[in-house]
Amino acid sequence: MKFQLEKVIGHRGACGHAPENTLVSMSKAHELGIKWVEFDVKLAKCGELVIFHDSLLERTTNGMGSIANHDFLAIADLDCGSWFSQQYVGEKIPTFKQLLSHVASLNLGINVEIKPCEGKDLETALQTLDHLMSHWPVASQPPLISSFSKIALQAAANWHFPLGYLINCWDSSAWEEVLDHCNCIALHVDQKILTPQRVAQVKKKGLLLLAYTVNDTARATELFSWGVDAVFSDFPDRILLEA
Ligand code: G3P
Ligand code: MG
C-alpha cells in the first residue's frame, strides 16, 4: 500500500486522553477519528521491545528505576494507567508485538519512534526493524520510522522504510548531513523552534516536515499555513477540526 501521511498524528496514541503509549491510548486515537499514531520503542533488559517513553519507570508506572535494568517479566505486571486516572488502573506496558497487532487491527498508520536506552541505539534499531519485517502486515501502508539517534537511523537506512530525523535544536548543516546520509524523507522538528523561513528551507529540499507537539489549534493552523505537513498532538481531535 502507498505511504500516505495524515496531517494529524496522535502523540503516544492520544496521550492527552489516555495513558501514553498503551493499547488503550491507541484505541482512543482511533475512536477520535485519528488515522495515524506515534509511539516510542525501547529495549528492556532481556531484549524484549516495549512501548515506553522515559528511561525511568517512575513517572508513568508503579515501578522504580531504569527500564534498561528490568527484564520484561519484571515490568509486565506494572500498572501504567493509574498515574493518569483511576479509569485506567491495571493498564500494562505493551510489547512492540502486542502494539503492532493492535494498531494493525485498527487500521492505523504508524510512526515508530526508536528511542533507545543509553548505549542501545544499534541493538534497538535492528530489533525494531526486524520486528516490523516479521509482524507488520505487508498490506498495510509502510511505517514511518523516526529517531533522535543518528546511529539508529544509519542502521535503518538500507531497510527501505520511510525515515524521519527528529531534532529539537536547529543546525541546518547537521540535519542536512543526517538526512542525506540516511536517506530520510522527513524532518521531525520541535514546533517551538520553527519559523516560516525554516519551514521553507525544509520544503525547498522536497522533504516532509512534521512538528511536535502541537496541542493548540491556532498554532496548528499557523504551522499548516507555513507548509508544515503534519503535527503530532496529545489532543489530536482538537487539531483535526482545524486541519
Ligand atoms: O516523535 C515526536 C515526539 O514524540 C518526539 O518527542 O519526547 O515526545 O518522544 P518525545
Ligand atoms: Mg515520541
Short mmCIF file of C-alpha atoms and ligand atoms in Angstrom, two decimals:
data_model
loop_
_atom_site.label_atom_id
_atom_site.label_comp_id
_atom_site.label_asym_id
_atom_site.label_seq_id
_atom_site.Cartn_x
_atom_site.Cartn_y
_atom_site.Cartn_z
CA MET A 1 0.00 0.00 0.00
CA LYS A 2 1.15 3.56 -0.75
CA PHE A 3 2.64 5.67 2.01
CA GLN A 4 0.10 8.37 2.80
CA LEU A 5 0.78 10.61 5.74
CA GLU A 6 -2.12 12.32 7.55
CA LYS A 7 -1.95 15.92 8.80
CA VAL A 8 -2.73 14.98 12.40
CA ILE A 9 -0.80 12.25 14.23
CA GLY A 10 -1.82 11.12 17.69
CA HIS A 11 1.16 11.54 20.03
CA ARG A 12 1.88 8.37 22.04
CA GLY A 13 -1.63 7.35 20.93
CA ALA A 14 -3.90 10.11 22.18
CA CYS A 15 -1.96 10.78 25.36
CA GLY A 16 -3.99 13.80 26.45
CA HIS A 17 -6.99 11.48 26.80
CA ALA A 18 -5.50 8.14 27.91
CA PRO A 19 -2.20 6.93 29.41
CA GLU A 20 0.59 7.36 26.88
CA ASN A 21 1.99 4.51 24.81
CA THR A 22 -0.67 2.00 25.87
CA LEU A 23 -3.09 -0.07 23.83
CA VAL A 24 -5.98 1.96 25.21
CA SER A 25 -4.29 5.19 24.09
CA MET A 26 -4.13 3.81 20.53
CA SER A 27 -7.79 2.78 20.72
CA LYS A 28 -8.70 6.25 21.95
CA ALA A 29 -6.95 7.86 18.96
CA HIS A 30 -8.90 5.56 16.66
CA GLU A 31 -12.19 6.36 18.41
CA LEU A 32 -11.48 10.07 17.90
CA GLY A 33 -11.16 9.52 14.15
CA ILE A 34 -7.37 9.78 14.03
CA LYS A 35 -5.70 7.80 11.24
CA TRP A 36 -2.03 7.88 12.35
CA VAL A 37 -0.36 7.38 15.72
CA GLU A 38 3.16 7.81 17.05
CA PHE A 39 4.71 5.74 19.84
CA ASP A 40 8.14 5.14 21.39
CA VAL A 41 10.01 1.84 21.27
CA LYS A 42 12.84 0.77 23.57
CA LEU A 43 14.55 -2.42 24.69
CA ALA A 44 14.02 -3.89 28.14
CA LYS A 45 16.96 -5.77 29.69
CA CYS A 46 16.03 -9.22 28.42
CA GLY A 47 15.89 -7.96 24.85
CA GLU A 48 12.11 -7.54 24.70
CA LEU A 49 10.99 -4.45 22.77
CA VAL A 50 8.45 -2.42 24.71
CA ILE A 51 6.43 0.73 24.16
CA PHE A 52 7.68 3.27 26.64
CA HIS A 53 8.91 6.87 26.60
CA ASP A 54 11.07 7.55 29.66
CA SER A 55 14.34 5.94 30.74
CA LEU A 56 12.88 5.59 34.23
CA LEU A 57 9.74 3.78 35.32
CA GLU A 58 8.63 6.25 38.00
CA ARG A 59 6.61 8.88 36.13
CA THR A 60 4.16 6.58 34.37
CA THR A 61 4.20 3.31 36.33
CA ASN A 62 4.17 2.00 39.87
CA GLY A 63 7.69 0.59 39.32
CA MET A 64 11.07 2.11 40.11
CA GLY A 65 14.39 2.50 38.36
CA SER A 66 15.71 2.30 34.85
CA ILE A 67 13.74 0.31 32.28
CA ALA A 68 17.09 -0.81 30.80
CA ASN A 69 17.78 -2.74 34.02
CA HIS A 70 14.50 -4.66 34.07
CA ASP A 71 13.61 -7.88 32.32
CA PHE A 72 10.25 -7.75 30.62
CA LEU A 73 8.77 -10.17 33.18
CA ALA A 74 9.65 -7.66 35.90
CA ILE A 75 7.78 -4.85 34.17
CA ALA A 76 4.97 -6.83 32.54
CA ASP A 77 2.73 -6.55 35.59
CA LEU A 78 3.39 -2.90 36.37
CA ASP A 79 0.43 -0.56 36.33
CA CYS A 80 0.97 2.20 33.79
CA GLY A 81 -2.57 3.58 33.84
CA SER A 82 -3.38 4.70 37.35
CA TRP A 83 -0.92 7.66 37.31
CA PHE A 84 -3.15 9.08 34.56
CA SER A 85 -6.56 8.31 36.03
CA GLN A 86 -8.35 5.72 38.12
CA GLN A 87 -10.26 4.79 34.99
CA TYR A 88 -7.10 3.18 33.64
CA VAL A 89 -5.93 1.19 36.66
CA GLY A 90 -4.23 -2.01 35.57
CA GLU A 91 -3.17 -0.85 32.12
CA LYS A 92 0.07 -2.61 31.13
CA ILE A 93 3.22 -1.65 29.24
CA PRO A 94 2.70 -3.22 25.81
CA THR A 95 5.32 -5.21 23.97
CA PHE A 96 6.06 -3.96 20.47
CA LYS A 97 4.50 -7.11 19.08
CA GLN A 98 1.25 -6.58 21.01
CA LEU A 99 1.11 -2.97 19.95
CA LEU A 100 1.69 -3.72 16.27
CA SER A 101 -1.07 -6.29 16.24
CA HIS A 102 -3.44 -3.84 17.97
CA VAL A 103 -2.80 -0.85 15.68
CA ALA A 104 -2.91 -3.07 12.58
CA SER A 105 -6.35 -4.32 13.68
CA LEU A 106 -7.46 -0.68 13.95
CA ASN A 107 -6.00 0.04 10.52
CA LEU A 108 -3.91 2.90 11.88
CA GLY A 109 -0.87 4.33 10.12
CA ILE A 110 2.16 4.33 12.41
CA ASN A 111 5.19 6.42 13.22
CA VAL A 112 7.56 4.21 15.16
CA GLU A 113 9.97 6.34 17.17
CA ILE A 114 13.09 4.38 18.05
CA LYS A 115 14.00 5.76 21.47
CA PRO A 116 16.94 3.69 22.67
CA CYS A 117 18.10 3.39 26.25
CA GLU A 118 21.63 4.78 26.63
CA GLY A 119 24.15 2.86 24.52
CA LYS A 120 21.49 0.59 22.97
CA ASP A 121 20.94 2.51 19.73
CA LEU A 122 22.07 -0.12 17.25
CA GLU A 123 20.50 -3.08 19.05
CA THR A 124 17.18 -1.28 19.49
CA ALA A 125 17.07 -0.17 15.85
CA LEU A 126 17.90 -3.59 14.43
CA GLN A 127 15.38 -5.42 16.59
CA THR A 128 12.69 -2.83 15.83
CA LEU A 129 13.24 -3.21 12.09
CA ASP A 130 13.35 -6.97 12.31
CA HIS A 131 10.05 -6.99 14.24
CA LEU A 132 8.42 -4.75 11.67
CA MET A 133 9.53 -7.04 8.86
CA SER A 134 8.05 -10.05 10.69
CA HIS A 135 4.93 -8.57 12.26
CA TRP A 136 3.69 -5.56 10.30
CA PRO A 137 1.15 -6.63 7.66
CA VAL A 138 2.52 -6.24 4.14
CA ALA A 139 -0.88 -4.97 3.01
CA SER A 140 -0.78 -2.02 5.44
CA GLN A 141 0.95 1.20 4.49
CA PRO A 142 4.64 1.26 5.45
CA PRO A 143 5.50 2.55 8.91
CA LEU A 144 7.38 5.83 9.19
CA ILE A 145 10.45 5.20 11.36
CA SER A 146 11.96 8.11 13.25
CA SER A 147 14.64 8.74 15.84
CA PHE A 148 16.77 11.39 17.50
CA SER A 149 19.54 8.78 17.28
CA LYS A 150 21.80 9.03 14.24
CA ILE A 151 23.09 5.53 14.94
CA ALA A 152 19.55 4.16 14.82
CA LEU A 153 18.78 5.95 11.56
CA GLN A 154 22.03 4.80 9.98
CA ALA A 155 21.13 1.24 10.89
CA ALA A 156 17.71 1.72 9.28
CA ALA A 157 19.00 3.39 6.12
CA ASN A 158 19.02 0.24 3.99
CA TRP A 159 15.81 -1.36 5.17
CA HIS A 160 13.57 0.53 2.72
CA PHE A 161 11.25 2.00 5.33
CA PRO A 162 10.47 5.74 5.13
CA LEU A 163 12.69 7.50 7.67
CA GLY A 164 12.43 10.74 9.64
CA TYR A 165 15.10 12.53 11.68
CA LEU A 166 13.96 14.08 14.97
CA ILE A 167 15.52 17.34 16.11
CA ASN A 168 14.97 19.79 18.94
CA CYS A 169 17.58 22.38 18.03
CA TRP A 170 18.25 23.97 14.65
CA ASP A 171 21.52 23.30 12.88
CA SER A 172 20.88 23.15 9.14
CA SER A 173 24.18 21.63 8.10
CA ALA A 174 23.88 18.95 10.80
CA TRP A 175 20.36 17.86 9.85
CA GLU A 176 21.09 18.04 6.13
CA GLU A 177 24.02 15.70 6.58
CA VAL A 178 21.99 13.14 8.54
CA LEU A 179 19.06 13.29 6.12
CA ASP A 180 21.31 12.78 3.10
CA HIS A 181 23.43 10.11 4.75
CA CYS A 182 20.47 8.05 5.99
CA ASN A 183 18.09 8.63 3.05
CA CYS A 184 15.47 10.26 5.28
CA ILE A 185 12.32 11.60 3.67
CA ALA A 186 11.21 13.67 6.65
CA LEU A 187 12.41 16.05 9.33
CA HIS A 188 10.51 15.94 12.64
CA VAL A 189 11.01 19.22 14.48
CA ASP A 190 10.08 20.62 17.88
CA GLN A 191 7.38 23.13 16.92
CA LYS A 192 8.88 25.71 19.31
CA ILE A 193 11.91 26.23 17.04
CA LEU A 194 10.03 26.52 13.73
CA THR A 195 9.77 29.76 11.77
CA PRO A 196 8.32 30.34 8.28
CA GLN A 197 11.88 30.62 6.92
CA ARG A 198 12.94 27.31 8.43
CA VAL A 199 9.82 25.57 7.12
CA ALA A 200 10.51 26.98 3.64
CA GLN A 201 14.12 25.76 3.82
CA VAL A 202 12.99 22.18 4.55
CA LYS A 203 10.21 22.19 1.97
CA LYS A 204 12.60 23.52 -0.70
CA LYS A 205 14.60 20.33 -0.31
CA GLY A 206 11.47 18.27 -1.08
CA LEU A 207 11.22 16.83 2.44
CA LEU A 208 8.22 16.17 4.62
CA LEU A 209 8.14 18.37 7.70
CA LEU A 210 6.42 17.11 10.85
CA ALA A 211 6.11 19.22 14.01
CA TYR A 212 5.76 18.04 17.61
CA THR A 213 3.97 18.56 19.98
CA VAL A 214 1.09 20.81 18.99
CA ASN A 215 -1.91 20.98 21.30
CA ASP A 216 -3.07 24.48 20.45
CA THR A 217 -5.39 24.77 17.45
CA ALA A 218 -4.28 28.28 16.49
CA ARG A 219 -0.65 27.16 16.47
CA ALA A 220 -1.55 24.16 14.29
CA THR A 221 -3.31 26.45 11.81
CA GLU A 222 -0.26 28.70 11.71
CA LEU A 223 2.15 25.80 11.15
CA PHE A 224 -0.01 24.35 8.37
CA SER A 225 -0.15 27.80 6.72
CA TRP A 226 3.69 27.85 6.69
CA GLY A 227 3.74 24.49 4.89
CA VAL A 228 4.18 22.00 7.75
CA ASP A 229 2.88 18.64 6.52
CA ALA A 230 1.75 17.08 9.79
CA VAL A 231 1.64 17.73 13.52
CA PHE A 232 1.86 15.38 16.49
CA SER A 233 -0.71 16.15 19.16
CA ASP A 234 -1.66 14.83 22.59
CA PHE A 235 -5.20 16.03 21.76
CA PRO A 236 -5.33 15.15 18.06
CA ASP A 237 -9.11 15.58 17.98
CA ARG A 238 -8.69 19.32 18.66
CA ILE A 239 -6.33 19.71 15.74
CA LEU A 240 -8.36 17.51 13.40
CA LEU A 241 -11.09 20.15 13.48
CA GLU A 242 -8.60 22.71 12.13
CA ALA A 243 -6.72 20.54 9.62
O1 G3P B 1 8.04 11.82 17.61
C1 G3P B 1 7.62 13.07 18.08
C2 G3P B 1 7.85 13.18 19.57
O2 G3P B 1 7.30 12.06 20.18
C3 G3P B 1 9.29 13.32 19.94
O3 G3P B 1 9.49 13.59 21.27
O4 G3P B 1 9.98 13.04 23.61
O5 G3P B 1 7.64 13.06 22.84
O6 G3P B 1 9.17 11.24 22.13
P1 G3P B 1 9.05 12.68 22.51
MG MG B 2 7.96 10.08 20.73
#
